[in-house]
Every structure is written in structure tokens, then in C-alpha cells.
XYZ file of C-alpha atoms in Angstrom:
678
model
C -43.567 -84.447 7.201
C -41.835 -84.026 3.836
C -39.506 -81.066 3.411
C -41.532 -79.813 0.429
C -44.429 -78.953 2.734
C -42.460 -77.193 5.479
C -43.837 -73.817 6.521
C -41.909 -70.577 6.019
C -41.281 -70.083 9.749
C -39.986 -73.639 10.110
C -37.577 -73.271 7.135
C -36.471 -69.837 8.363
C -35.643 -71.054 11.863
C -33.917 -74.226 10.579
C -31.586 -72.260 8.258
C -30.780 -69.567 10.830
C -29.977 -72.127 13.519
C -27.787 -74.149 11.144
C -25.812 -71.280 9.605
C -23.374 -70.643 12.542
C -22.117 -74.216 12.331
C -21.798 -73.949 8.550
C -19.775 -70.720 8.874
C -17.345 -72.278 11.354
C -16.767 -75.320 9.142
C -17.154 -73.317 5.877
C -19.300 -76.172 4.651
C -22.930 -76.236 3.546
C -23.496 -79.914 4.398
C -25.657 -79.242 7.509
C -28.167 -77.373 5.332
C -28.021 -79.756 2.381
C -28.731 -82.668 4.745
C -32.017 -81.051 5.805
C -33.399 -80.561 2.284
C -33.347 -82.752 -0.762
C -32.319 -81.409 -4.167
C -35.863 -81.311 -5.568
C -37.445 -78.531 -3.577
C -39.968 -76.058 -5.011
C -39.170 -72.436 -5.825
C -41.029 -71.226 -2.754
C -38.686 -73.166 -0.473
C -35.678 -71.691 -2.303
C -37.067 -68.216 -1.661
C -37.473 -69.046 2.022
C -33.846 -70.173 2.259
C -32.717 -66.987 0.492
C -34.653 -64.758 2.918
C -33.252 -66.629 5.913
C -29.636 -66.348 4.724
C -29.870 -62.641 3.842
C -31.588 -61.859 7.138
C -28.861 -63.664 9.090
C -26.074 -61.768 7.280
C -27.745 -58.392 7.831
C -28.853 -58.834 11.450
C -26.199 -61.131 12.960
C -22.992 -60.379 11.030
C -23.108 -56.838 9.633
C -25.116 -55.189 12.417
C -23.370 -57.135 15.179
C -20.903 -55.724 17.672
C -17.990 -56.272 15.308
C -18.264 -56.812 11.574
C -16.598 -60.062 10.594
C -15.578 -60.009 6.915
C -14.464 -63.646 7.196
C -18.025 -64.634 8.119
C -19.377 -62.762 5.062
C -16.911 -64.614 2.818
C -17.891 -67.936 4.389
C -21.626 -67.269 3.945
C -21.001 -66.360 0.272
C -19.138 -69.628 -0.322
C -21.953 -71.543 1.438
C -24.475 -69.820 -0.863
C -22.446 -70.847 -3.903
C -22.570 -74.467 -2.712
C -26.330 -74.222 -2.110
C -26.828 -72.962 -5.677
C -24.816 -75.845 -7.086
C -26.974 -78.261 -5.041
C -30.111 -76.578 -6.431
C -31.219 -75.463 -2.971
C -31.190 -71.734 -3.735
C -31.616 -69.249 -6.533
C -28.398 -68.431 -8.487
C -28.551 -64.770 -7.455
C -28.208 -65.448 -3.705
C -24.362 -65.119 -3.440
C -24.356 -61.756 -5.267
C -27.288 -60.483 -3.197
C -25.448 -61.347 0.015
C -22.413 -59.410 -1.202
C -24.602 -56.507 -2.307
C -26.284 -56.292 1.098
C -22.854 -56.307 2.737
C -21.423 -53.542 0.517
C -24.485 -51.372 1.226
C -23.925 -51.554 4.976
C -20.105 -51.511 5.262
C -17.721 -48.559 5.304
C -15.617 -47.777 2.233
C -12.462 -49.213 3.819
C -14.213 -52.504 4.625
C -15.811 -52.537 1.160
C -12.381 -52.232 -0.421
C -11.132 -55.161 1.680
C -14.177 -57.318 0.904
C -13.955 -56.520 -2.807
C -10.709 -58.499 -2.917
C -12.830 -61.620 -2.328
C -15.111 -60.648 -5.236
C -12.117 -60.136 -7.558
C -10.471 -63.419 -6.626
C -13.640 -65.403 -7.445
C -14.351 -63.835 -10.845
C -14.066 -67.285 -12.438
C -17.028 -68.473 -10.327
C -19.203 -65.519 -11.378
C -18.426 -66.270 -15.031
C -19.716 -69.849 -14.792
C -22.848 -70.615 -16.798
C -24.746 -71.271 -13.576
C -24.169 -67.739 -12.280
C -23.369 -65.454 -15.227
C -26.742 -65.041 -16.946
C -28.866 -64.732 -13.754
C -26.297 -62.637 -11.863
C -24.789 -60.269 -14.441
C -27.397 -57.576 -13.833
C -27.006 -57.862 -10.066
C -23.205 -57.721 -10.310
C -23.380 -54.615 -12.498
C -25.816 -52.942 -10.110
C -23.624 -53.800 -7.118
C -20.525 -52.309 -8.769
C -22.370 -49.178 -9.924
C -23.695 -48.621 -6.400
C -20.142 -48.837 -5.099
C -18.833 -46.418 -7.732
C -21.522 -43.894 -6.823
C -20.322 -43.911 -3.220
C -16.656 -43.465 -4.138
C -14.769 -40.293 -5.022
C -12.847 -40.468 -8.269
C -10.060 -38.357 -6.778
C -9.961 -39.813 -3.229
C -10.643 -43.474 -4.098
C -9.036 -43.599 -7.541
C -7.429 -47.022 -7.067
C -10.620 -48.641 -5.755
C -12.603 -47.205 -8.690
C -10.033 -48.635 -11.080
C -10.237 -52.065 -9.414
C -14.018 -52.096 -9.840
C -13.784 -51.152 -13.513
C -11.111 -53.770 -14.132
C -13.256 -56.395 -12.432
C -16.204 -55.521 -14.692
C -13.912 -55.764 -17.710
C -12.844 -59.258 -16.608
C -16.358 -60.343 -15.681
C -18.224 -59.351 -18.818
C -17.219 -60.853 -22.165
C -15.268 -58.602 -24.461
C -18.166 -58.208 -26.893
C -20.743 -57.327 -24.204
C -22.672 -54.534 -25.953
C -23.664 -52.785 -22.736
C -20.004 -51.963 -22.076
C -19.181 -50.726 -25.574
C -19.396 -47.235 -27.012
C -21.189 -48.472 -30.117
C -22.236 -45.102 -31.566
C -18.929 -43.313 -30.881
C -20.173 -40.883 -28.240
C -17.793 -38.444 -26.558
C -17.621 -37.416 -22.907
C -18.677 -33.792 -23.324
C -18.725 -33.281 -19.543
C -14.910 -33.380 -19.427
C -14.391 -29.609 -19.653
C -10.946 -28.100 -19.089
C -11.204 -24.652 -17.513
C -8.447 -22.049 -17.678
C -7.902 -18.389 -16.768
C -9.818 -15.964 -18.969
C -8.165 -12.865 -17.490
C -4.817 -11.705 -18.792
C -1.939 -11.613 -16.345
C -0.931 -8.287 -14.789
C 1.384 -6.384 -17.199
C 3.999 -5.678 -14.472
C 4.214 -9.363 -13.558
C 4.492 -10.269 -17.237
C 7.337 -7.757 -17.675
C 9.209 -9.187 -14.685
C 8.781 -12.751 -15.953
C 9.910 -11.689 -19.435
C 13.124 -10.287 -17.975
C 13.714 -13.520 -16.092
C 13.154 -15.575 -19.245
C 15.411 -13.538 -21.564
C 17.379 -15.865 -23.762
C 14.970 -18.714 -23.091
C 13.481 -18.913 -26.621
C 9.855 -18.354 -27.589
C 7.639 -15.925 -25.671
C 4.771 -17.731 -23.935
C 2.308 -14.844 -23.757
C -1.380 -14.815 -22.837
C -2.466 -15.259 -26.473
C -0.507 -18.495 -26.830
C -1.742 -19.609 -23.396
C -5.368 -19.127 -24.485
C -4.860 -20.918 -27.816
C -3.036 -23.784 -26.111
C -5.770 -24.584 -23.595
C -8.572 -23.918 -26.111
C -7.356 -26.991 -28.015
C -8.697 -29.164 -25.179
C -12.241 -28.332 -26.281
C -11.526 -29.815 -29.743
C -9.975 -32.913 -28.151
C -13.106 -33.246 -26.008
C -15.549 -32.896 -28.941
C -13.824 -33.802 -32.262
C -16.986 -33.713 -34.484
C -17.064 -29.905 -34.256
C -13.974 -29.863 -36.483
C -16.215 -30.752 -39.447
C -17.862 -27.334 -39.151
C -16.316 -24.462 -41.057
C -15.703 -21.919 -38.264
C -14.416 -24.388 -35.592
C -12.154 -26.048 -38.182
C -10.549 -22.720 -39.064
C -10.042 -21.942 -35.367
C -8.551 -25.391 -34.697
C -6.045 -25.164 -37.565
C -4.867 -21.711 -36.451
C -4.539 -22.655 -32.773
C -2.904 -26.002 -33.511
C -0.449 -24.415 -35.941
C 0.598 -21.768 -33.412
C 1.038 -24.318 -30.616
C 3.098 -26.662 -32.792
C 5.217 -23.751 -33.937
C 5.807 -22.864 -30.275
C 6.828 -26.463 -29.522
C 9.128 -26.380 -32.534
C 10.827 -23.203 -31.330
C 10.887 -24.255 -27.660
C 13.555 -26.959 -27.885
C 13.877 -29.209 -24.855
C 17.637 -29.578 -25.417
C 18.095 -26.011 -24.142
C 16.190 -26.587 -20.897
C 17.444 -29.970 -19.780
C 19.632 -28.322 -17.141
C 16.625 -26.887 -15.339
C 16.215 -28.488 -11.939
C 12.441 -28.364 -11.828
C 9.638 -29.479 -14.092
C 5.911 -28.902 -13.941
C 5.433 -32.249 -12.223
C 8.094 -31.473 -9.621
C 6.612 -28.032 -8.925
C 3.172 -29.575 -8.473
C 4.606 -32.251 -6.202
C 6.409 -29.669 -4.085
C 3.146 -27.806 -3.622
C 1.533 -30.925 -2.138
C 4.383 -32.220 0.086
C 5.752 -31.080 3.419
C 9.091 -29.180 3.481
C 10.676 -31.897 5.581
C 9.905 -34.525 2.960
C 11.156 -32.573 -0.064
C 14.731 -33.730 0.427
C 13.627 -37.366 0.307
C 11.587 -36.739 -2.826
C 14.689 -35.427 -4.618
C 16.606 -38.605 -3.974
C 13.635 -40.906 -4.698
C 11.891 -39.874 -7.966
C 8.191 -40.754 -7.996
C 5.675 -41.085 -10.813
C 2.956 -38.530 -10.267
C -0.562 -38.956 -11.701
C -2.776 -35.952 -12.365
C -6.495 -36.494 -12.955
C -6.732 -32.971 -14.429
C -4.323 -30.541 -16.052
C -3.047 -27.575 -14.056
C -4.024 -24.606 -16.213
C -2.496 -21.697 -14.337
C -0.796 -19.311 -16.746
C 2.337 -19.132 -14.580
C 2.894 -22.884 -15.083
C 2.865 -22.761 -18.900
C 6.623 -22.222 -19.162
C 7.313 -25.201 -16.897
C 4.778 -27.336 -18.754
C 6.442 -26.563 -22.098
C 9.719 -27.672 -20.513
C 8.222 -30.999 -19.364
C 8.811 -33.812 -21.886
C 5.902 -35.913 -20.599
C 3.498 -32.989 -20.767
C 4.560 -32.246 -24.347
C 3.991 -35.868 -25.284
C 0.492 -35.782 -23.758
C -0.554 -32.864 -25.968
C 1.096 -34.131 -29.161
C -0.498 -37.547 -28.690
C -3.907 -35.890 -28.265
C -3.419 -34.140 -31.613
C -2.575 -37.462 -33.301
C -5.651 -39.144 -31.810
C -7.857 -36.313 -33.083
C -6.391 -36.315 -36.602
C -6.775 -40.083 -36.844
C -10.449 -39.772 -35.863
C -11.003 -37.114 -38.536
C -9.489 -39.280 -41.306
C -10.548 -42.799 -40.251
C -13.611 -44.662 -41.488
C -16.052 -44.763 -38.557
C -19.533 -46.157 -38.985
C -21.440 -43.411 -37.162
C -19.343 -40.531 -38.529
C -21.351 -38.945 -41.357
C -19.065 -36.019 -42.244
C -15.760 -36.229 -44.144
C -12.905 -33.823 -44.738
C -12.206 -32.091 -48.030
C -8.991 -32.681 -49.983
C -7.586 -29.399 -48.701
C -8.328 -30.379 -45.105
C -6.820 -33.857 -45.614
C -3.624 -32.254 -46.928
C -3.394 -30.116 -43.788
C -3.953 -33.182 -41.569
C -1.138 -35.145 -43.277
C 1.326 -32.269 -42.927
C 0.348 -31.788 -39.281
C 0.833 -35.484 -38.497
C 4.320 -35.405 -40.043
C 5.220 -32.357 -37.942
C 3.860 -33.967 -34.746
C 5.823 -37.174 -35.321
C 8.985 -35.166 -35.938
C 8.445 -33.216 -32.678
C 7.881 -36.465 -30.772
C 11.070 -37.903 -32.243
C 12.999 -34.826 -31.021
C 11.501 -35.034 -27.512
C 13.870 -36.770 -25.068
C 14.254 -39.350 -23.750
C 14.045 -42.121 -26.403
C 12.072 -40.039 -28.881
C 12.265 -42.480 -31.806
C 11.266 -45.443 -29.635
C 8.292 -43.467 -28.348
C 7.229 -42.628 -31.925
C 7.320 -46.318 -32.835
C 5.144 -47.180 -29.841
C 2.632 -44.435 -30.687
C 2.332 -45.595 -34.298
C 1.735 -49.145 -33.102
C -0.995 -47.988 -30.688
C -2.724 -45.896 -33.357
C -2.624 -48.840 -35.755
C -4.283 -51.073 -33.168
C -6.876 -48.344 -32.590
C -7.814 -48.592 -36.284
C -8.348 -52.324 -35.789
C -10.730 -51.608 -32.899
C -12.620 -49.137 -35.115
C -12.977 -51.784 -37.823
C -14.214 -54.262 -35.220
C -16.886 -51.793 -34.048
C -17.834 -50.973 -37.659
C -18.538 -54.688 -38.187
C -20.979 -54.792 -35.268
C -18.564 -55.988 -32.552
C -18.639 -59.743 -33.346
C -17.519 -62.229 -30.701
C -13.740 -62.641 -30.519
C -12.771 -66.289 -30.227
C -9.331 -67.759 -29.742
C -7.829 -70.451 -31.973
C -9.333 -73.905 -31.571
C -7.424 -76.805 -30.044
C -6.056 -79.585 -32.256
C -8.782 -81.906 -31.000
C -11.522 -79.496 -31.995
C -9.934 -79.037 -35.410
C -9.878 -82.777 -35.996
C -13.469 -83.223 -34.836
C -14.851 -80.234 -36.694
C -12.459 -80.023 -39.624
C -15.078 -79.185 -42.196
C -16.668 -76.548 -40.003
C -13.300 -74.912 -39.299
C -12.451 -74.868 -42.997
C -15.782 -73.189 -43.732
C -15.205 -70.634 -40.939
C -11.737 -69.880 -42.264
C -13.044 -69.361 -45.789
C -15.842 -67.161 -44.502
C -13.398 -65.081 -42.457
C -11.058 -64.760 -45.441
C -13.948 -63.746 -47.664
C -15.126 -61.192 -45.122
C -11.597 -59.812 -44.684
C -11.187 -59.393 -48.443
C -14.561 -57.764 -48.928
C -14.472 -54.032 -49.555
C -16.438 -51.681 -47.381
C -19.540 -50.048 -48.741
C -17.988 -46.578 -48.565
C -14.970 -47.724 -50.588
C -17.211 -49.345 -53.212
C -19.340 -46.205 -53.606
C -16.268 -43.952 -53.750
C -14.606 -46.155 -56.379
C -17.775 -46.265 -58.501
C -18.201 -42.500 -58.210
C -14.643 -41.913 -59.455
C -15.551 -43.932 -62.569
C -18.869 -42.046 -62.926
C -20.745 -45.251 -62.209
C -23.502 -46.174 -59.768
C -23.196 -48.779 -57.002
C -26.665 -49.697 -55.722
C -25.632 -52.528 -53.377
C -27.170 -55.134 -55.674
C -25.628 -56.544 -58.853
C -28.806 -56.378 -60.948
C -29.737 -52.883 -59.732
C -26.196 -51.640 -60.429
C -26.375 -53.110 -63.950
C -29.664 -51.333 -64.676
C -28.450 -47.986 -63.354
C -25.277 -48.196 -65.463
C -26.899 -49.043 -68.815
C -26.633 -45.365 -69.787
C -24.243 -42.711 -68.587
C -27.050 -40.154 -68.118
C -30.238 -41.817 -66.874
C -32.356 -38.664 -67.202
C -31.452 -38.305 -70.883
C -32.030 -42.033 -71.361
C -35.608 -41.597 -70.154
C -36.220 -39.235 -73.104
C -35.188 -41.769 -75.751
C -37.908 -42.793 -78.283
C -37.894 -46.399 -77.113
C -38.753 -45.199 -73.606
C -41.989 -43.551 -74.834
C -44.721 -45.992 -73.814
C -47.671 -43.627 -74.391
C -49.759 -45.039 -77.297
C -50.750 -42.956 -80.303
C -54.268 -41.500 -80.387
C -55.222 -43.536 -83.439
C -53.945 -46.791 -81.907
C -55.791 -46.298 -78.632
C -59.104 -44.945 -79.960
C -59.431 -47.114 -83.122
C -61.522 -49.802 -81.368
C -63.883 -47.153 -79.959
C -64.169 -45.437 -83.356
C -65.058 -48.747 -84.986
C -67.745 -49.348 -82.363
C -69.296 -45.885 -82.902
C -69.140 -46.217 -86.707
C -71.034 -49.514 -86.621
C -68.219 -51.613 -88.028
C -68.431 -53.889 -85.019
C -71.640 -55.299 -83.582
C -71.463 -54.263 -79.906
C -74.275 -53.465 -77.542
C -74.609 -49.934 -76.231
C -73.732 -50.824 -72.646
C -70.666 -52.857 -73.760
C -68.984 -50.057 -75.701
C -65.550 -48.905 -74.603
C -66.787 -45.369 -73.907
C -68.836 -46.815 -71.030
C -65.747 -48.464 -69.496
C -64.394 -46.253 -66.678
C -60.831 -47.597 -67.058
C -60.839 -46.872 -70.774
C -62.270 -43.421 -70.102
C -59.675 -42.545 -67.431
C -56.780 -43.568 -69.693
C -58.438 -41.809 -72.633
C -58.651 -38.511 -70.733
C -54.955 -38.694 -69.806
C -54.051 -39.463 -73.416
C -56.194 -36.622 -74.755
C -54.602 -34.203 -72.304
C -51.139 -35.171 -73.617
C -51.759 -35.635 -77.330
C -54.998 -33.965 -78.503
C -55.664 -30.225 -79.073
C -59.417 -30.826 -78.563
C -59.062 -31.507 -74.852
C -58.428 -27.914 -73.789
C -60.893 -26.195 -76.124
C -63.201 -23.629 -74.476
C -66.889 -24.482 -74.434
C -69.839 -22.688 -72.866
C -71.953 -25.847 -72.738
C -72.138 -27.744 -69.426
C -69.862 -30.746 -68.959
C -71.594 -33.959 -70.002
C -71.096 -37.400 -68.506
C -67.834 -39.180 -69.305
C -69.305 -41.541 -71.963
C -71.042 -38.622 -73.730
C -67.879 -36.514 -73.591
C -65.740 -39.351 -74.968
C -68.261 -39.977 -77.764
C -68.021 -36.317 -78.793
C -64.230 -36.300 -78.657
C -63.948 -39.575 -80.570
C -66.168 -38.205 -83.338
C -63.874 -35.188 -83.594
C -60.866 -37.486 -83.780
C -62.616 -39.628 -86.405
C -63.001 -36.549 -88.621
C -59.215 -36.251 -88.597
C -58.955 -39.907 -89.607
C -61.068 -40.247 -92.796
C -60.208 -43.903 -93.166
C -62.165 -44.604 -89.996
C -65.397 -42.837 -90.984
C -68.468 -44.862 -91.815
C -71.087 -43.745 -94.352
C -73.340 -42.396 -91.595
C -70.515 -40.486 -89.999
C -69.466 -39.088 -93.384
C -73.008 -37.932 -94.055
C -73.119 -36.329 -90.615
C -69.832 -34.614 -91.355
C -71.194 -33.249 -94.658
C -74.239 -31.848 -92.849
C -71.964 -30.163 -90.311
C -69.973 -28.593 -93.093
C -73.157 -27.258 -94.766
C -74.303 -25.760 -91.463
C -70.956 -24.092 -90.960
C -71.134 -22.672 -94.503
C -74.584 -21.144 -93.880
C -73.410 -19.610 -90.595
C -70.372 -18.102 -92.288
C -72.511 -16.554 -95.021
C -74.819 -15.039 -92.426
C -71.879 -13.632 -90.497
C -70.444 -12.127 -93.670
C -73.800 -10.388 -94.377
C -73.924 -8.936 -90.891
C -70.331 -7.768 -91.204
C -71.054 -6.002 -94.554
C -74.091 -4.293 -93.043
C -72.049 -3.024 -90.066
C -69.339 -1.726 -92.370
C -71.916 0.195 -94.466
C -73.373 1.710 -91.307
C -69.925 2.847 -90.253
C -69.360 4.490 -93.645
C -72.759 6.189 -93.706
C -73.112 7.284 -90.092
C -69.646 7.105 -88.639
C -69.582 10.809 -87.965
C -72.658 10.614 -85.667
C -71.363 7.752 -83.448
C -70.213 8.871 -80.011
C -66.538 8.407 -79.167
C -65.813 5.516 -76.765
C -62.907 6.253 -74.475
C -61.651 5.376 -70.987
C -62.188 7.841 -68.176
C -59.263 10.243 -67.780
C -57.292 11.233 -64.694
C -59.359 14.311 -63.874
C -62.543 12.262 -64.013
C -60.924 9.595 -61.825
C -60.030 12.147 -59.140
C -63.506 13.722 -59.240
C -65.178 10.333 -59.000
C -62.922 9.381 -56.074
C -63.739 12.596 -54.246
C -67.503 12.119 -54.679
C -67.192 8.451 -53.724
C -65.476 9.282 -50.440
C -68.206 11.798 -49.596
C -70.784 8.985 -49.699
C -68.988 7.034 -46.992
C -65.566 5.677 -46.079
C -66.179 2.078 -47.177
C -68.317 2.702 -50.267
C -65.258 2.573 -52.507
C -64.527 -1.000 -51.333
C -67.974 -2.148 -52.507
C -67.349 -0.522 -55.906
C -63.876 -2.107 -56.061
C -65.337 -5.577 -55.567
C -67.945 -4.853 -58.265
C -65.177 -3.804 -60.649
C -63.470 -7.194 -60.140
C -60.746 -6.497 -57.554
C -59.844 -9.204 -54.993
C -59.739 -8.725 -51.217
C -55.944 -8.689 -51.039
C -55.812 -6.042 -53.791
C -58.328 -3.873 -51.924
C -56.295 -4.272 -48.716
C -53.163 -3.187 -50.589
C -54.941 -0.084 -51.939
C -56.095 0.813 -48.454
C -52.744 0.349 -46.662
C -50.318 1.555 -49.318
C -52.216 4.240 -51.236
C -54.454 5.735 -48.563
C -52.948 8.987 -47.244
C -53.091 9.501 -43.485
C -56.118 7.303 -43.100
C -58.080 9.013 -45.930
C -59.566 6.574 -48.471
C -59.503 9.137 -51.320
C -55.996 8.118 -52.426
C -57.032 4.464 -52.425
C -60.128 5.285 -54.503
C -58.059 7.233 -57.063
C -55.628 4.297 -57.308
C -58.578 1.914 -57.756
C -59.904 3.872 -60.774
C -56.374 4.107 -62.163
C -55.882 0.338 -61.993
C -59.312 -0.282 -63.492
C -58.504 1.880 -66.521
C -55.064 0.308 -66.827
C -56.463 -3.238 -66.772
C -59.619 -2.778 -68.863
C -58.536 -0.113 -71.346
C -61.465 1.301 -73.337
C -63.829 -0.997 -71.464
C -63.302 1.268 -68.443
C -65.535 3.933 -69.948
C -68.377 6.138 -68.815
C -71.196 3.802 -69.913
C -69.810 0.721 -68.162
C -69.114 2.703 -64.994
C -72.637 4.163 -64.936
C -74.062 0.666 -65.419
C -72.024 -0.624 -62.474
C -72.933 2.361 -60.289
C -76.600 1.842 -61.098
C -76.431 -1.691 -59.743
C -74.953 -0.328 -56.513
C -77.366 2.654 -56.441
C -74.428 5.045 -56.390
C -74.999 6.978 -59.628
C -74.867 10.321 -57.764
C -71.057 10.195 -57.632
C -70.986 10.649 -61.432
C -73.067 13.810 -61.391
C -71.127 16.774 -62.718
C -68.130 14.615 -63.609
C -68.898 13.626 -67.208
C -69.708 16.474 -69.693
């Protein structure tokens, strides 16, 4: 029977029975001899299940865990993958199963094997299929470990990941410049007992600056700005940061380390003595040790010792330099920038910090040189991230240069061109200083810089593309006057596009467009015909004989109407002269009449005045205002009085007795006027 048709149980038993011999010889030949290299995927899966089952049941869960057997099985799996008898992920899955079942001490010992074979995991055969599994395996380990108890093991895992993944692997990069906001430094918020402070002050007489609770609070509050630098771009936090930082630097400046070098203890030594046995303290004095603290000790009593510690001072000053460099550097995802006043403060602060570092023993100047070099390299990393984190490649060998000379020359020119190219922010800033526009495109920039003020340029006469009325409507006038032989349905007034443009042009250029008319709106062609005839009257050169005759008739009609109006006017004037004394006086209702009307109106019913208000032309919101603002203690009489007052104020003499009685008659409320008007 061919091996491609073997059943799962047969393959499973074959692999499990062969594995012990393979582990002893650390050779996969017994398995490779059973199968040929061209087996289907299903057979590979069967082999994988058999191997993982053997490791879990026979090695890990056996009487004694044998790490050597796990290493041997992993090497056998690597050989199976290279012989195309297994999936590429099998070695990593075997290691992952082992780490899940082993204790932390055994995991740390087995991880040495993983570290030593990092070159194998980076091979093309394994890297792409296994990188996700490797990352998951390491993350599972990190979740089991304590950062304080297993610090070294955690560091080994992170270093392995850094070696395993390429430098430009985007999943391991902080591309958008996020900060670890969970790293909060807590300190005492309660001031020390005054008696204790007095005793400590007596002990520290002659020691320099006073390290009181205020300075203690300001000092440890700076850690929040180091943790979250973007808050410095806000007005209030920036002011707080400058004050706190200035006070702390002034304290460092006054608290010279030259005066405290004779002290026998430092903050690190005090902390070490707290964690060591008395019997071992003598040995620790003779054998100085480097102590690592994962967190700062923020007890107020330790502040004096911390200020006396050169390393501690360097930690804080270096944090300030890192923060100021972030605030002033060009970072792609940083949208805010400092003002000139803020930049001046940053430069002065950096000079003061460097001077304090230079004064801090030992080897202050050498330390300053190292810090400047590190900060300069940090700017290079920022530029690399701003450019999208391109792959970093080493120089090519001489052979590659000879074989690909042209390509290398092109790459060098491209790199030189890219290095010499200005950043977009620099280009915009430079253009803005010259009162120019940079649009990111040569032609667009040229168009935007044709005039210094583009809004004023839009008002220039040559920018006015709206045609004159005569130019636009001349063809339509000629069609209506009969100068051109055009059918009725083909005239321009029947063209919707012509009509739409004509209406817009009339609204901008013609006084006839907004004239008041009581006649209903006609169709668009009829309306345009009427408007064009009016325009033609203003352009005599465009009138035909028929249109001129029509114009003469219109003038005669207007003359007759004017004569009739003059006759009526003379007759009215004569009537005023003859009988002016008998005409009744027309006046608006006075205040007394308004109050009486309001009183009678309220007697009819509480809401009757609202119906009258609507009839007199008031809107709902006005009526609501009268009711809420002018009504006194829920009585509508004040609102009614205010309604009549507004009516008289708005209408003048039209708000008279006759008009009011006419309105009341329509509402059948004439009884409210009884006894009011004499």
C-alpha cells in the first residue's frame, strides 16, 4: 500500500513508535524512511498530531520532565519540515505546548534553546508561517511572569523578539507616538508632621536649600508631565510645568553635590540596607553593587538623600531633556507646536540642565557629551519614523555592486535626493514667512501666488464672467421682434437652460426681476417674454415696428390713466375743502380705551384675547410672550392690554375704532366695545 493512502491511525502509531529511537539518536531518518517527500497535506497533519501528542503525553506529563527530549523532538521537527514531511509551524507548536505545561523555572531553562536557534526561526522556511506563533508563545510566557520577580526572564524574551523580528516590523513599532499613560508615579499627598519637620530642619542646618513639602510635591508632580508630554501644549498644564520645573532646577542649582560628597550614605545605599540582612551589610560596604529600581521611592523622608544622589539627579535631568526635545522636534503625529515665547523658555531650560549635568560628579562633562549624542540619535529615529519606517539595509558587497552597478547608482541618487528634500512642514513654514502659498504641487502653487490677495483678485474686472443683459438677451429679443425667422417652439424663451440662466442674470442685473405684481406667476416662457419686452423698451435699437407701435399704445394708455387719476384727485381735494369740517376725526385708540377693552375682553373668557390677537396679526410666539411676560399672577388682563398697546404701536392710525369694530364683528365679540367709545 502506498504511503499516501495510509489511514490516520496507522500514521499515528508509526510516528509514535518511531519517535523514541529518533530522540535517542537525535535524527529524523527513521521517520523520513517511512514516508516519501511528496505526501499530501492530510498526512502532514497526521504527523503533526502524532508528534504533539507524544510530547504532551509521554515527555511533559511523564514521571520526570526531560528538557533534553523536548529539544531533540524540536530538532527532529525542524528536519521533518526541511524534508517537506510536516507543516512549518510544527517546531514552534511543540515548544508552545511545552511552555504551557512547564513551570517557570523549567521554561526559563528551555527558553535558552529557543534563543540559541533564533537563526533557524528567521529562515524563509519558518519565518513567515511561524512569526505569529512565536509572538503568541512569547506573549503567553510574559503574561505568566512577574515584571518584578522575573525581570531578567522578561528582558530575555523581549530581546529575543527584537532579534527575531526585522527592525522595520511594524507590529513592534510605536508608529503613532503613543505614551504609556498607565505608568503613574504615586507620592504622599499628606504633609509631614510639623514636629518631625522641625527636628529634621535642625539636623539639616547648614546643609543648603530647604526641601519642604511644597518642593517635594512639585518635584514628584513633574513625573506626570514626563508620562504624558502632549499635555504641555495646553495652557494651564504648560504654566504648571514651567513653574514646577523652574523651582526644581533652582533647588538642584542651590543643592551642590560638592558639599555632600562626604556623606556615607546615598538613597540607593539606604534602599539597599532596607532590603538586606544586618549580617550582610558589612560585605555590601566592601563590595559596591549596582542596584536597579523598577519604580522610584517617593517617600518624603528620602527626598534629601535623593537630591544627594548623583545618579538620581541625572535620571531627573535627563527626563527633562527628553521632554523638551519632544516638544521642539518635528514628529509626524504631533499636531501642536510651541509659541516663540515657549521655545525661548525651552532653550534656556536646556542650557541650565546641561550646565547642571556638567557640574554633577563624577565625569560630568563626559556624561553631557554622551547625553547629547543619545539625543541626536533619537532625532534620527524620529526622522526614520516620520518617513514611514523604511527597511534598513546594510551596504552591499563588492560583488553585488559590480553585478548591479547601475541599480546601486540609481539607489544612491534616490537616497541623496530624498535626503536633500525638505519636509512639508519646512516648505509651508518658509512659504508662509514670504507670504506665499505652498500647495504641494508646482502648478497649484503658481496659480495661488499670481496675486498677493486672492480674495481681492477675484473682484478684478477681468474676473467678472457674468454677461451683460443686452449681450445675453439680444438673440431672444431679435426672435420676438421678428428679425429672425424662428418657429414658436424653437425660440430661446422655450429653452429651459436659457431660462434658468436668464433668471439668474435678471436677479443680478435687472431691476424688473424684483418688482411687486398682484397677477399670478405665469409659466417660465411667458414670464421671460414679458421681461424681454420690458428690456427691449430700454434698448430702442432692438425694437421692431410692431413692438414700437405696441409701446406707443402702452404710453397712450398710461396717459389716459394718469389723466383720470388727476381728475379723481382734484375732486377729492375739492370735497376736503368744502366739507372738511364735517369729516370725523380718524385716530388710534388711546390708553384708557385699551384698558377698558382689555377688561371687557377678559370678562368674556380667559382665552378670547388670544383669538383676537391672532386676528390682529400676531404670531404664536408673540402671543406666548404676552401671556408669560405681561400677564400678572396668571391674569390675562395685562397680556390683553399689552396686545392692544402693540397693535396701536405697529399700525398707528390704522389701529382705530372702525377697524377694531370690523375685526370684532368677524369674531362676534362686538360687546366688548360697548361703553368704551363715546
